[in-house]
Each structure stands twice: as structure tokens, then as C-alpha cells.
XYZ file of C-alpha atoms in Angstrom:
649
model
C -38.592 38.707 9.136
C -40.875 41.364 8.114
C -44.405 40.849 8.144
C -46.735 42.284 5.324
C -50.332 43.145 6.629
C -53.080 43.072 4.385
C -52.929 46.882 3.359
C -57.105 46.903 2.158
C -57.535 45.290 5.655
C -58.665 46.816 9.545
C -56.943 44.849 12.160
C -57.338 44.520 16.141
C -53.704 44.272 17.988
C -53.202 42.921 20.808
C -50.495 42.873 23.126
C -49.497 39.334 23.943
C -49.080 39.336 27.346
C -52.340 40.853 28.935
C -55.117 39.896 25.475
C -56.425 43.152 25.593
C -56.653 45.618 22.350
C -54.681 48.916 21.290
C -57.100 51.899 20.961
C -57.326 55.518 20.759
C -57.791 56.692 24.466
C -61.366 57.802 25.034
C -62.369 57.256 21.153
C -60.488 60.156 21.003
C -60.063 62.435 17.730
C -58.466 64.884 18.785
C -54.827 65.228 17.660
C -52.154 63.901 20.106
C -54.529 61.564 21.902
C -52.329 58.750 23.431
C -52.953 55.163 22.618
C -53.679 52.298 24.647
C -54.232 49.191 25.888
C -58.175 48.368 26.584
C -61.195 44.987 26.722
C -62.380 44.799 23.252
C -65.459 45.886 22.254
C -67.503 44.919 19.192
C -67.648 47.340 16.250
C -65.718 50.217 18.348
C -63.499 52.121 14.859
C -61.208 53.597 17.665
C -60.021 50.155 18.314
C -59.316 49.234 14.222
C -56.228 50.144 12.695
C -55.299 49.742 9.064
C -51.360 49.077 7.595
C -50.730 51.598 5.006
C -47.360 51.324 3.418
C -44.946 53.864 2.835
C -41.812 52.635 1.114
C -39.094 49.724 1.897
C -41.340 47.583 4.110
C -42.667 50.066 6.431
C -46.113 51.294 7.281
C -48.317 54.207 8.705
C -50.505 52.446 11.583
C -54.004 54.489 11.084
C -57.105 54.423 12.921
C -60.451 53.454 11.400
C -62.030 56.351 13.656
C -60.071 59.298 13.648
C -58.386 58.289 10.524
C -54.966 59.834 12.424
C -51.997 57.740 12.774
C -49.043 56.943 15.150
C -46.685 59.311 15.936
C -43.765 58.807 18.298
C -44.004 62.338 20.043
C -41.519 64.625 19.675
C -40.142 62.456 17.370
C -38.153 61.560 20.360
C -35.489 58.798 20.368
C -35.769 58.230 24.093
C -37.139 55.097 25.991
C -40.364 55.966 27.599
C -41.506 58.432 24.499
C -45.298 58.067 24.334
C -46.926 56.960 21.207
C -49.999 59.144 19.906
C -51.897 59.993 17.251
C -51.454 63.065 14.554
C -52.335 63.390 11.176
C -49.902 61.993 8.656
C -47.030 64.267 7.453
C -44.701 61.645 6.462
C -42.755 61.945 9.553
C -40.072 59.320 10.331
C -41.540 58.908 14.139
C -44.656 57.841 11.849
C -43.611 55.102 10.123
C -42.967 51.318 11.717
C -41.995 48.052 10.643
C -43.845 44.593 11.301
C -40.852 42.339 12.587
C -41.799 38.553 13.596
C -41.301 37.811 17.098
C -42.342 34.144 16.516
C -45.489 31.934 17.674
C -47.551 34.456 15.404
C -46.707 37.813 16.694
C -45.011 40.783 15.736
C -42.551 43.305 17.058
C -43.873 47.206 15.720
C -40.448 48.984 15.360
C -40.320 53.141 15.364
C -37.768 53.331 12.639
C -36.888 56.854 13.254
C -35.222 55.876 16.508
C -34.645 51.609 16.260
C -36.694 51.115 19.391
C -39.924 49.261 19.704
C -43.481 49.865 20.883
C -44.481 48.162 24.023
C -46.609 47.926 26.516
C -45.752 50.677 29.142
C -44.232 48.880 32.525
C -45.179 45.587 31.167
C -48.509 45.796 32.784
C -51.637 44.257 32.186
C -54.212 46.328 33.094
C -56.450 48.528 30.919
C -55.474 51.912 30.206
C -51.697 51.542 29.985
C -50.233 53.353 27.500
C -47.957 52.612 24.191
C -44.034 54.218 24.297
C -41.372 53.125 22.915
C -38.400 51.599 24.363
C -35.094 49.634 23.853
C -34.897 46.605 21.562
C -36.098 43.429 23.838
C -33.232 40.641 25.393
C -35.207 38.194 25.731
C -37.877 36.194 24.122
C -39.974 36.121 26.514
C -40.274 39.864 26.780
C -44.257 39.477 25.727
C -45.333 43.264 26.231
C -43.114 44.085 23.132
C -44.920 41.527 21.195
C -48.965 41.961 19.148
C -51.021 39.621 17.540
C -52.442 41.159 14.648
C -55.841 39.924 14.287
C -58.531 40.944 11.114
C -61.630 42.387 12.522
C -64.100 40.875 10.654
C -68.332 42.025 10.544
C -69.901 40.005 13.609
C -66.892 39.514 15.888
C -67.426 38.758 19.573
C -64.622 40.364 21.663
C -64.553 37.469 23.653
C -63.821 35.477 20.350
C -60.433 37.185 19.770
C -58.380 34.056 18.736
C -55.232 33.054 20.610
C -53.660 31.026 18.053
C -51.213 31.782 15.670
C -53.175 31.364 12.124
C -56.544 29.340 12.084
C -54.728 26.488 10.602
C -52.808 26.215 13.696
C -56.045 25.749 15.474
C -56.699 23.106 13.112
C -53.241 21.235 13.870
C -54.089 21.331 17.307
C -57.378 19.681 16.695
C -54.881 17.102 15.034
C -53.109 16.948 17.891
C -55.525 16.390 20.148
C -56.840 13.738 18.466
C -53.872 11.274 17.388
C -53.257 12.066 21.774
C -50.204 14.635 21.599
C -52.104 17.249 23.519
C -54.784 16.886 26.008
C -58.409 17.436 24.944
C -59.917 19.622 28.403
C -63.499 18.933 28.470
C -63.625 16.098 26.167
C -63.467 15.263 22.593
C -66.649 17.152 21.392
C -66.350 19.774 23.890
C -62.581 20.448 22.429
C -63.615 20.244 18.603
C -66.819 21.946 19.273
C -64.829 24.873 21.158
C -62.186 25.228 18.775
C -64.112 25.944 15.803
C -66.546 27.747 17.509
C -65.004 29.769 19.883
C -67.482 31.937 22.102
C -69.731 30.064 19.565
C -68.604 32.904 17.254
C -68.559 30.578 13.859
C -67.952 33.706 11.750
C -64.940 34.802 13.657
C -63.497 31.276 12.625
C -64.373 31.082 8.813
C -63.137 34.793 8.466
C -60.298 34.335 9.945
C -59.362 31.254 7.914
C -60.630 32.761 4.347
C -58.204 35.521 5.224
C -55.424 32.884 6.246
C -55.563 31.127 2.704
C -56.341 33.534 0.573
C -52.784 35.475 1.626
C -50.875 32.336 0.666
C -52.820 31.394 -2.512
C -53.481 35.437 -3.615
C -56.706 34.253 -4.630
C -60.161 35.748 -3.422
C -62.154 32.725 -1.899
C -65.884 32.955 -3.102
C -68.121 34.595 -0.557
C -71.767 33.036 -1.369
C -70.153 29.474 -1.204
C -68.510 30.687 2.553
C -71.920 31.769 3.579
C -73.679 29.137 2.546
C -71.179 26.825 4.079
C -71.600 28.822 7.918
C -75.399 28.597 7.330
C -75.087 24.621 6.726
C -72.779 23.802 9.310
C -75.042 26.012 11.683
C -76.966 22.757 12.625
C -73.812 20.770 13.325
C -72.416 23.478 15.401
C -75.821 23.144 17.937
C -75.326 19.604 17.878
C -72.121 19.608 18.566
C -72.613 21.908 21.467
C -75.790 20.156 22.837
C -74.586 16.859 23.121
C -70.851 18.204 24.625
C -72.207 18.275 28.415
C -74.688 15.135 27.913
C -73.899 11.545 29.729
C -73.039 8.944 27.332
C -76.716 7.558 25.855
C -79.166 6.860 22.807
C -79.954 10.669 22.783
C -76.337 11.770 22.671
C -75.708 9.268 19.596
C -78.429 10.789 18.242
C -77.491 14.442 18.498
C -73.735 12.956 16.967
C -75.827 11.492 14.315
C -77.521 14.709 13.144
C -74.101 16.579 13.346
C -72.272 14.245 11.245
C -75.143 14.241 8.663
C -75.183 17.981 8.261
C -71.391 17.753 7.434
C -72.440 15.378 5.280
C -74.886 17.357 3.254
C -72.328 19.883 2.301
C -68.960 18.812 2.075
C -69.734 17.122 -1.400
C -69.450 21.001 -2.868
C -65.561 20.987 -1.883
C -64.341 18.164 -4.453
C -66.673 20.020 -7.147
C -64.389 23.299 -7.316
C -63.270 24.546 -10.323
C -60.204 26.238 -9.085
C -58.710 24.213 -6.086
C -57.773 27.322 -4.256
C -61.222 28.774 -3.818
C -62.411 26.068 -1.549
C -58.271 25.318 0.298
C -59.986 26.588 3.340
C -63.394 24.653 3.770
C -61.498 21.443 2.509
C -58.866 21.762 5.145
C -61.385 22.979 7.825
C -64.298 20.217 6.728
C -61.915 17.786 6.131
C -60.215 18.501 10.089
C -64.085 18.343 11.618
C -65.385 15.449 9.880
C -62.543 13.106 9.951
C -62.104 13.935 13.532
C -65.920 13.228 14.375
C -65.372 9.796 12.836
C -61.907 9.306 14.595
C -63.539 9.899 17.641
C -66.814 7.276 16.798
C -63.993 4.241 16.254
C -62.091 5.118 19.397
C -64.554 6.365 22.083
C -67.965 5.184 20.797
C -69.057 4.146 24.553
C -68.799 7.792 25.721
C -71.325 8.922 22.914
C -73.841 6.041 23.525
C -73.018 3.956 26.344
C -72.771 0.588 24.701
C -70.735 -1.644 22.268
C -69.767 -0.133 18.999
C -71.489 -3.145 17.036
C -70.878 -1.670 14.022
C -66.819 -0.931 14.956
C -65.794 -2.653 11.284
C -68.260 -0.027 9.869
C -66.782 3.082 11.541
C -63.443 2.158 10.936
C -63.705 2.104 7.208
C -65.481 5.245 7.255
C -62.573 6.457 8.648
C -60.430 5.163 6.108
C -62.646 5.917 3.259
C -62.952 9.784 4.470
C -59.036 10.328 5.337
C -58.375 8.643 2.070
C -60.464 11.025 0.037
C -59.770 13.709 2.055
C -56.270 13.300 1.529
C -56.260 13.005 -2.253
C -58.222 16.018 -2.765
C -55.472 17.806 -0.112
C -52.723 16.810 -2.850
C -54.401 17.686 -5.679
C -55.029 20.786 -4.604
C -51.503 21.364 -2.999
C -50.262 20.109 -6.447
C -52.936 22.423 -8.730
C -51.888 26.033 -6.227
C -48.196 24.642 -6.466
C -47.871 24.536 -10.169
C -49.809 27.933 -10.809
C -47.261 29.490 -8.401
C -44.154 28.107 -10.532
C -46.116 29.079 -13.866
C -45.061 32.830 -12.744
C -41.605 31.979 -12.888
C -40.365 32.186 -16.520
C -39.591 29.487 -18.579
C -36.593 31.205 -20.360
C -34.102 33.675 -19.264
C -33.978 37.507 -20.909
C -30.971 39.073 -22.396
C -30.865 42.928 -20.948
C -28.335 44.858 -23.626
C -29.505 48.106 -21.809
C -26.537 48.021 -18.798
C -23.793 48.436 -20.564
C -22.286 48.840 -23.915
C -19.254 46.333 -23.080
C -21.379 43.922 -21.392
C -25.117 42.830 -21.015
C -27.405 40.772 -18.283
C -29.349 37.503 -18.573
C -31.978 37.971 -16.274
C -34.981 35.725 -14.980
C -37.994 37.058 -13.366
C -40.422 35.463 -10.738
C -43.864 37.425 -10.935
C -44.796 35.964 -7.486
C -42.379 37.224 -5.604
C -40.990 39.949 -7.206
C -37.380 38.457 -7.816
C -34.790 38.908 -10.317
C -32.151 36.678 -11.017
C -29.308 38.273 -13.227
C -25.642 37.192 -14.445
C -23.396 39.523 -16.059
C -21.606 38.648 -19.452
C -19.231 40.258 -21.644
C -20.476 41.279 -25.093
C -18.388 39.190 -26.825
C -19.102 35.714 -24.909
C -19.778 33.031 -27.202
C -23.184 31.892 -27.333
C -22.729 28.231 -26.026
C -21.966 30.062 -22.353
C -25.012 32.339 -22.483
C -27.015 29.422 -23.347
C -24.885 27.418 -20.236
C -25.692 30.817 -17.789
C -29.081 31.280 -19.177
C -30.070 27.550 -18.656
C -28.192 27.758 -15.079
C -30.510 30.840 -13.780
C -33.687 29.393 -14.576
C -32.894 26.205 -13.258
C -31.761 28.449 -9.770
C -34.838 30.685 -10.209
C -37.343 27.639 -10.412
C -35.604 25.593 -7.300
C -35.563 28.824 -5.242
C -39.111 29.402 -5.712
C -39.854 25.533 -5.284
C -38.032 25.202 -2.105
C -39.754 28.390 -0.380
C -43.129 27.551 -1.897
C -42.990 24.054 -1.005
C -42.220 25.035 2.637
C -45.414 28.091 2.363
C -47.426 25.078 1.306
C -46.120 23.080 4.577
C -47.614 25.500 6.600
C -50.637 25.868 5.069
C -51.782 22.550 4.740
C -50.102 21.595 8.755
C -54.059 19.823 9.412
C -54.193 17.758 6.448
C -50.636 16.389 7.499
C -51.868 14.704 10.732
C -55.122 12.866 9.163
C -53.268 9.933 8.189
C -52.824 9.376 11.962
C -56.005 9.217 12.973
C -57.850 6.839 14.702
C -56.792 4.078 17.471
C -55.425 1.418 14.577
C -53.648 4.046 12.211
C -49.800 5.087 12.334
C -48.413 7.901 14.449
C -47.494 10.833 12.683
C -43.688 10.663 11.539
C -41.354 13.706 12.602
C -38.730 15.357 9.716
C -36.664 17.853 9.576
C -37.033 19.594 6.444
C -34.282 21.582 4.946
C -35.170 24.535 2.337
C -32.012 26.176 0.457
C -32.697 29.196 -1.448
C -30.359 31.050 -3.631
C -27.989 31.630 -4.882
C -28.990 35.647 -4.566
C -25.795 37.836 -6.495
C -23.741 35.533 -8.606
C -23.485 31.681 -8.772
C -21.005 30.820 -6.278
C -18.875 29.233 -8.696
C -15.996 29.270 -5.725
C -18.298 29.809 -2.415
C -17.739 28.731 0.801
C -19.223 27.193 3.572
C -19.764 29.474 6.422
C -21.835 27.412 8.158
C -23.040 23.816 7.678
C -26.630 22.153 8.774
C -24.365 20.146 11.536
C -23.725 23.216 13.878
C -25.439 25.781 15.323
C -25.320 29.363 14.086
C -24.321 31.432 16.665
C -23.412 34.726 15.689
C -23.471 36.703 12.472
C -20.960 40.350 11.154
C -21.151 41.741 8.464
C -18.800 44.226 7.109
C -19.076 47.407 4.754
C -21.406 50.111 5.869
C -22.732 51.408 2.303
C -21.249 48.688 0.123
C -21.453 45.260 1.395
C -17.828 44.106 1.399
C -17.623 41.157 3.440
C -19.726 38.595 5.703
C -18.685 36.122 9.086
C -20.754 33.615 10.328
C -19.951 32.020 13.892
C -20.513 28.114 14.570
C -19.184 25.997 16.879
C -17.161 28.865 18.412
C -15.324 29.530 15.477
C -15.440 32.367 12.857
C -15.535 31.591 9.464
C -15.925 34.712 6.489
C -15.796 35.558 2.954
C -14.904 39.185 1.480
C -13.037 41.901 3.480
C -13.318 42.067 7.580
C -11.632 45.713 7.860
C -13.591 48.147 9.522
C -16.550 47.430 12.333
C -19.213 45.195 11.662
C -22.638 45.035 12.435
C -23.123 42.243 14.419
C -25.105 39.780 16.306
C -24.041 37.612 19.144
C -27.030 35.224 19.624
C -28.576 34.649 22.976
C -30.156 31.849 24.852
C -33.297 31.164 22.761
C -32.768 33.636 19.978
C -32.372 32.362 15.741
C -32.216 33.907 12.866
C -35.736 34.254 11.220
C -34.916 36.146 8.574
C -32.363 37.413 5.627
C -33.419 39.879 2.839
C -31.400 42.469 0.743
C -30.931 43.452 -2.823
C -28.765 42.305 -5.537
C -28.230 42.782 -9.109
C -25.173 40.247 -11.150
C -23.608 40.126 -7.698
C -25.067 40.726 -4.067
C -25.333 44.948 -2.805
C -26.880 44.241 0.650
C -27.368 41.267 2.687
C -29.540 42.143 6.213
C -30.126 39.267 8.850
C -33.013 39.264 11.547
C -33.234 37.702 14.762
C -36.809 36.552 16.421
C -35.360 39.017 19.103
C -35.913 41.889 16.279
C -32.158 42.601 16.119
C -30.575 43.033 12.915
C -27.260 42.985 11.331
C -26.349 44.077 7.830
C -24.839 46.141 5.511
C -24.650 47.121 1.765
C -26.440 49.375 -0.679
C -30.823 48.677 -0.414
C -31.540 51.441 -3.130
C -29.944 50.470 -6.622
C -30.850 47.439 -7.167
C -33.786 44.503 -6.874
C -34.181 43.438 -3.358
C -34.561 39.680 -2.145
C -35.723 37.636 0.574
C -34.957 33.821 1.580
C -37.821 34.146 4.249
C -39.217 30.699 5.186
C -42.872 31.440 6.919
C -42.742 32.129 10.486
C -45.731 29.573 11.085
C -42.699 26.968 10.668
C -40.750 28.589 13.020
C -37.836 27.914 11.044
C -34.146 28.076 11.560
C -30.788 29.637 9.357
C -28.547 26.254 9.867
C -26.577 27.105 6.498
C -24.655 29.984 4.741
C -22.274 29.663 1.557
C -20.965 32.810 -0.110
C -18.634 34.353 -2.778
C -16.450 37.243 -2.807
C -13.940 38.676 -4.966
C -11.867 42.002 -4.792
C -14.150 44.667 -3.402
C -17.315 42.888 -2.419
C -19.762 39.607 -1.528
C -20.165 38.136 -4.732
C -23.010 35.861 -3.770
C -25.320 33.771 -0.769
C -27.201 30.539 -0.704
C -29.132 30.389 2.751
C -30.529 26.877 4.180
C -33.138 26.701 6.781
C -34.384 23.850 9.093
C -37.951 23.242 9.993
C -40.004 20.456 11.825
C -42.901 18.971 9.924
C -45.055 16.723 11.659
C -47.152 14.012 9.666
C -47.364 13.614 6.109
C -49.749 12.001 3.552
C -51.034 8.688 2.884
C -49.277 6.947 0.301
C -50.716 6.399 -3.208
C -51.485 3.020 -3.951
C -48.721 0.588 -5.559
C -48.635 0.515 -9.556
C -50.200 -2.628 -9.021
C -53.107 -2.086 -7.328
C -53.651 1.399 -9.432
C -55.109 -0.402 -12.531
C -56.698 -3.123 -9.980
C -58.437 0.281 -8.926
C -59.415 1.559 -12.000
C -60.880 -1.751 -13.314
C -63.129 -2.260 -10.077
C -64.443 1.381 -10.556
C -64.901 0.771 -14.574
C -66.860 -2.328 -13.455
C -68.578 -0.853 -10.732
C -69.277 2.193 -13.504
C -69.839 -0.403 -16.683
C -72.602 -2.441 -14.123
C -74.609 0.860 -12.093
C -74.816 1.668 -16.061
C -76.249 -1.236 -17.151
C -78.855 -1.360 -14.129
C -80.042 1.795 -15.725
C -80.251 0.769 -19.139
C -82.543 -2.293 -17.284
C -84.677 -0.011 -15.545
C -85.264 2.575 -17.869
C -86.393 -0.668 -20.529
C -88.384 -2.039 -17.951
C -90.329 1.302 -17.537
C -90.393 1.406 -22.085
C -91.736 -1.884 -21.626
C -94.371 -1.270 -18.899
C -95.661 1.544 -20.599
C -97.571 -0.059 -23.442
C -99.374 -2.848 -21.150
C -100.344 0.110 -19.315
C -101.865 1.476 -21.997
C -103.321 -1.794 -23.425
C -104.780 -1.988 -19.839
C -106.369 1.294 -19.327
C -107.933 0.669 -22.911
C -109.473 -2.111 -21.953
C -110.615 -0.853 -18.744
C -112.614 2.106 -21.071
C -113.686 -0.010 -23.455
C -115.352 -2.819 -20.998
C -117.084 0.843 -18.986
C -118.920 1.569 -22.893
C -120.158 -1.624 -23.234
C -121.652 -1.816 -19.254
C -122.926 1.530 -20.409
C -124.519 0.657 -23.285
C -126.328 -1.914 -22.355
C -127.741 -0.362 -18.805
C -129.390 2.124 -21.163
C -130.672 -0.637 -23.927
C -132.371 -2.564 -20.723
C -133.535 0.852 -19.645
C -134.952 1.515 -22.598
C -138.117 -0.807 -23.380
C -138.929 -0.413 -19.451
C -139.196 3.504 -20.067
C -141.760 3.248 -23.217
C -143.788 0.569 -21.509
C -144.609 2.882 -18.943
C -145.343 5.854 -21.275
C -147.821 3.914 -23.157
C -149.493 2.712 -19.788
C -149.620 6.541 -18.227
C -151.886 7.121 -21.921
């Protein structure tokens, strides 16, 4: 499966197996200055690199510093070449491709030779160098394999994430919670430490903004993010105060003032006007505070060392917050799920342009880039353009549907495990979900089954060199193809451990090229990838997904068509709406509740009208009673005052 970098983006890779960084030896810039393997260090350039494509999925792999790029030298095919950096020329020992290697890393392939960058002897130590060598065997072959991770302003090298995507970090908060993995340290300790690794908050939010905003293509807004990081500042300390403290009053306390910072700003996430541009605080907020209040119902006596007298209290908090939680996590999947389909369109094309005995009904998808096209001859009556028009949208919109649906299932992996949380709540229900996609080429009007979702795929050939003229799958040890098998195939045998992760190619009325990809990085395929629209039937690697299905088409001289299925685990799932029943029950208690916190204020506010005149009459009197006092002090005064002027006569 290729992977697609954020091209305006600087990245940190790291080889998996020693968590180190790739950098320009000696912060070199000198041309031909080997790269390798080194500790991190904040705000070096020599250890940035940015993605910059170059055409059909591949990329130049520059450095922020030098602004040079790799360069297989010699533009050697050997194992053991060293990588370097030169300045670009648009050499082929320059360009790579991202392939997934699964559990969030990537394979970097030199595509001038077919061999991969790695890790030189497999060590660990700093200073090794980058070469390239052979394809990997086995999956476990970790100095092959990089985590590409977005250096963002303020990162702590000791804050480099290990996990996959920030909402896996999330999911294993889940986890950890509803008691499927252990929690070292304790509960606050493990929530505290996950969000705040190194107590490196930014590191977290960035990487998460990043995260969502590649599935949703949506910038998230960047004052709200800040102001967010600045709030939850105070719950972070708390958090991290009371982690090491002995169950008491003052570690309630510190819990307390955590939970009411959270408090004070999650509000502003069910106030968005575009669901998108908060996904990532409501999935992160919503994983932190549901979790603080799982663990107040299930282990208040190790925050304050008493009875939970208020247990009754706690628990509906819980319910309250996963309930609203929840609702908000389905509107919004629902809101970013039908703006995605709105770029698929609503009525098919007719394309006179190809041919003047024939023209194309074609649908396009603006999200992904596909297009869907059928063939006709001119003179086919209209009720069967209508038929094939009506039949390609409908496979256009439940293409995109089934792969968007499974993007989503990714995404939102936290907000699947809240239902589970807490001691009385239901564990979180394992599926196996099952995505088909296609058909890509024609409609596979007479396909076949090459393999089924009962039986493992275990091998894959595929026949035709420059035009794709036939395709085998293997399953239960037996062969089973469509189109012509003359000639050698490309092939894969699968190995212990190794799936198919990925198929892509092109087609136009009918399928050109058809390319499979193993989470080993080996490929097999065949067919033209030039002259005509490509495709891809990629499920996202975060669901470590697997190819269980193939049916395909052929007809003299070529594979008319595919439809791919894929399998994928999804743990947990969403509470369920309330019954019809209880749905207008609902909505009268909250009209009530509405019709009777109105009515309170029409009392109030006619109490205060109605106070205001006594006041008034009051005061008035008060004044009035003053002049009269006043008045007559001075009329006793007065007589006593001339008296005593006649006297001093």
C-alpha cells in the first residue's frame, strides 16, 4: 500500500528497531554526505526531511538543512550501496516509494534498483549508516521499517511517539480501561502519561490535528487548539501531581480540580460549526474525561481512601458523559461522511469524445480521484444507457461508501470503546467487517470467484507484462484464474505472516493494470499504468486489513474487470439510540423541562417588574419623610436664633 506523506510537511524518521532518527552525518552540507541513524535532538534541520513528489507515487526525500536529497550512490543496484545526499537532478537512484510495512510504518523503496533502505547490519547504535539492500523475508525484519513522524514547533526528542497514529494511543487508553491491557503505574499515571508523554502536551495535540485533518482534508482551527492546550494545562499538573500520591482527601482534591478544568472547556466541542474542525479535541476530550469518570465509579478508594458515598452519582455521570459523547461522535461521523459522498456525482456523464462508433458513460469521485466508465455503442438505445448509467453511480457511491466507512473506522477506533466503560457497562463486542470495492474495468456481468472470504489467500500471478491479460489467485492450495495464463507471471507465494495490504492500477471501460502489495513490500502485477485513470481499493493500514476476496472478468485478449473484499477487526461500537418509544418520551421531558426553566424566568423577571415600583414608592418616601425632619429642625432653630440676636443688642 503506498503511503502519501503530507508533501507541505517536515518529518522525523525513525528506524523501528533502535528509535533513533535519520540525519545528515555531521549536519553536513556538503554534497555526498552519507546519512544516518542518530538521538534526536530538538530543532536540529539536518534531522527534518520533507516528501516531495515526483510522478506515479514516488518522492524526492529532502533535507530541511542542506535542502539536498537522497541519492543511492552510483546509482548502484547492489546490496550494501550507501545512501547520500546530492542535489536533485531527477535521477532514478533519487526517487523512493512509501510502502506500508504495517503497525504504522513504512518500507522507503529505491525504485531505480527494487531494493529498500535499511538500517546498515541491523544495528542499533548511533552513527550507522543508510544502504540499500534486498527486499525483506520476513516481517519482523524491523531495520527495513520507519515511522514517519511530523516534527512539530516545541517537540521534546524524548517525546517521539511510539504509536502508530495518536488515535491509536487513544484506543489503548480504551483498552486499558475496559481491562484488555494492563495500566503500568496506575490509572492516572497511564492516562496522564499517554497524553502527555515526556509531559510534551504539544507533541500530542500536533500530532493528532495532523492525524484528522489527513482523513477529513480539512484544516482544524489553530486559536481554538491553542486555547484548548492552554486550558487543559491545569488538568495536565493535576493529573501528574496526584499520579504518585497515596490514596487521600488531598488526592480527591487534586482529581477534583482536573476534572473541573475539563469541564470548563469541553462545552466549545458540541458548539462547532463544521463537525470536522473540532473531530480531534472531541475524540481526545471525550477519551480523557470519560475515562477520569470511569475510573471515579470503579476505583474511587485509590483516589480518596474511603467509600464512594456518592457511587449512584458517579455512575450516571458516566452514563450521562458516554451518552453525549457518543451522540456528538455520530453526528459528526455522519456530517464528515456525507460531505465525503457529496463529491461523488449524482449522475453519470456521457463522453462522445473516444470514439466516433462508440462513446463512455463515466462517473467521477472528486475525493479520490476515480473514474468509473462503461463503453457503449453509438447506436444503443437509450433505456440501456439509462440501465448502465444508473448501474455506475450506484457502483461509484458503494465503492466510496465501503472504503470511507472503513477510513471512518479507523479514525474514530476511541469513541468505539466508550460504551464499555466502567465496572457495570458491556464489554466491547468483536466483528469482522468486510469492505468490497469495485468493480474497477467493466461490471463483471460474468466474473468469477477467485477467491472467497472462507479461505485464505495464499498466493497471487498475474499474467501479461505490458497489457494485463490474465490474473490467478491461490486458496486453499488450489489455483483458480480468469484471462490468459501463457507466458511468466509475476508472482507472489505468501509467507508465514505476510497479506496482501494493497491493490491499485488503472483502468478505463475495462481494467489496463492490476498491481498487488504485500506488508512484506513485494509486489506482483502487470498491465499498462500510463493510458488510463489509475485506482486503488486500499483499506487504511491502521485496520490492518486483509484481501480475503477477488472476482474478475475476462474476455478475448484481456481482464475485463475486479471487485476486491477485505477483512478487518473492529472492536466496540456505539451505544444504541433510544427505542421509537422512548424518543418522543425524550423529547416531551426536555419540552417540559424547556416549557417550565421558561416559565421560572418569565416569574422572576415579573417579580423583579413588580419589585421595582415599591422600591421606588419606598425610596420616595424615605426623601420625603428626610424634608419634613429638615424643615422643621430649622423652623425650631429659628425663633431660638432671633431671641438671641435681640438679647446680644
Amino acid at each position: 500500500m503506498s503511503v502519501k506523506p503530507d508533501t507541505d510537511a517536515h518529518y522525523y524518521i525513525v528506524p523501528r528497531h533502535s528509535k533513533l532518527v535519520l540525519e545528515v552525518k555531521d549536519a553536513s552540507t556538503a554534497l555526498d554526505a552519507p546519512i544516518r541513524q542518530n538521538a534526536a535532538q530538538a530543532n536540529k534541520p539536518h534531522q527534518r526531511f520533507k516528501f516531495n513528489p515526483t510522478r506515479d507515487g514516488m518522492y524526492a526525500i529532502r533535507c530541511e538543512a542542506s535542502q539536498h536529497v537522497f541519492d543511492v550512490y552510483g546509482i548502484s543496484k547492489d546490496d550494501g550501496a550507501k545512501v547520500i545526499q546530492v542535489s536533485w537532478h531527477s535521477g532514478p537512484n533519487q526517487q523512493f516509494r512509501l510502502l506500508d510495512a504495517g503497525e504504522g510504518c513504512v518500507f522507503i523503496e529505491a525504485t531505480h534498483s527494487g531494493k529498500f533502505v535499511a538500517v546498515k547490519n541491523g544495528s542499533s547504535d548511533g552513527g550507522a549508516e543508510l544502504v540499500q539492500r534486498d527486499k525483506p523475508g520476513k516481517a519482523d525484519a524491523h531495520e527495513y521499517q520507519f515511522r514517519l513522524v511530523l516534527a512539530t514547533r516545541d517537540v521534546k526528542p524524548a517525546a517521539l511517539p511510539t504509536f502508530k497514529k495518536p488515535t491509536d494511543m487513544l484506543r489503548d487508553i480504551g483498552l486499558g480501561a475496559i481491562g484488555l491491557i494492563p495500566k503500568a503505574g496506575g490509572a492516572f499515571k497511564f492516562i496522564a502519561g499517554a497524553f502527555w508523554p515526556d509531559q510534551s502536551q504539544q507533541m500530542f495535540w500536533d500530532q493528532m490535528t495532523y492525524y484528522v485533518e489527513r482523513y477529513v482534508d480539512e484544516k482544524l482551527t489553530a486559536k481554538r487548539l491553542e486555547d484548548l492546550g492552554v486550558a487543559l494545562d491545569g488538568a495536565r499538573k493535576n493529573l501528574s501531581d496526584m499520579s504518585d500520591m497515596v490514596p487521600s482527601a488531598e488526592k480527591l482534591g487534586f482529581f477534583n480540580s482536573a476534572y473541573a478544568a475539563i469541564n470548563q472547556v469541553d462545552r466549545a466541542f458540541f458548539k462547532a460549526d463544521k463537525a470536522e474542525k473540532t473531530l480531534a479535541y472531541l475524540i481526545a476530550m471525550g477519551t480523557l474525561k470519560i475515562g477520569m469518570l470511569h475510573e471515579m465509579t470503579t476505583a474511587f478508594a485509590t483516589i480518596s481512601d474511603e467509600a464512594d458515598r456518592n457511587a449512584a452519582s458517579h455512575r450516571r455521570w458516566l452514563s450521562e458523559a458516554v451518552a453525549e459523547y457518543a451522540a456528538a461522535a455520530r453526528a459528526y461521523r455522519q456530517g464528515i461522511f456525507d460531505r465525503r459522498m457529496a463529491k461523488v456525482d449524482q449522475r453519470a456523464r456521457v463522453d462522445h469524445s473516444h470514439h466516433t462508433s462508440s462513446y463512455w458513460i463515466r462517473v467521477v469521485d472528486a475525493h479520490s480521484g476515480a473514474d468509473y466508465r462503461r463503453r457503449l455503442d453509438i447506436d444503443t438505445d437509450q433505456r440501456t444507457v439509462d440501465r448502465v448509467a444508473n448501474d455506475l453511480v450506484a457502483t461509484a457511491k458503494r465503492t466510496a461508501q465501503a472504503l470511507f466507512d472503513a477510513e471512518l473506522d479507523a479514525l474514530f477506533a476511541p469513541t468505539l470503546l466508550w460504551n464499555s466503560y466502567g465496572a457495570e457497562r458491556p464489554p466491547a463486542p468483536r466483528e469482522n467487517i468486510f469492505v468490497e470495492a469495485g468493480a474497477f474495468g467493466s461490471d463483471l456481468e460474468a466474473s468469477r470467484t477467485l477467491a472467497d472470504r472462507n479461505a485464505a489467500i495464499q498466493g497471487v500471478r498475474v499474467y501479461g507484462g505490458g497489457a494485463l491479460t490474465g490474473i490467478a489467485i491461490k486458496s486453499n492450495g488450489v489455483w483458480q484464474s480468469v484471462g490468459s495464463t501463457a507466458g511468466t507471471p509475476s508472482e507472489i507465494e505468501l509467507k508465514d505472516k505476510e497479506r496482501i495490504v494493497s491493490v491499485y492500477g488503472t483502468a478505463d471501460h475495462r481494467l489496463m493494470s492490476i498491481r498487488f502489495e504485500t506488508n512484506f513490500g513485494r509486489r506482483a502485477g502487470a498491465g499498462d499504468d500510463i493510458s488510463a485513470p489509475n485506482w486503488s481499493a486500499d483499506v487504511p493500514a491502521d485496520l490492518e486489513p486483509t484481501l480475503v476476496g477477488v472476482k474478475a472478468s475476462a474476455r478475448p485478449g484481456g481482464v475485463e474487470g475486479v471487485t476486491l473484499t477485505w477483512r478487518y477487526e473492529r472492536l466496540g461500537g456505539y451505544p444504541a439510540l433510544p427505542a421509537a418509544k422512548r424518543r418522543g418520551a425524550v423529547k416531551k421531558a426536555a419540552a417540559k423541562k424547556a416549557a417550565a426553566k421558561k416559565s421560572t424566568t418569565k416569574k422572576v423577571a415579573a417579580k423583579k417588574v413588580a419589585k421595582k415600583p415599591a422600591a421606588k414608592k419606598a425610596v420616595a418616601k424615605k426623601v420625603a419623610a428626610k424634608k419634613v425632619a429638615a424643615k422643621k429642625t430649622v423652623a425650631k432653630k429659628t425663633p431660638a436664633k432671633r431671641a438671641a440676636a435681640r438679647r446680644s443688642r
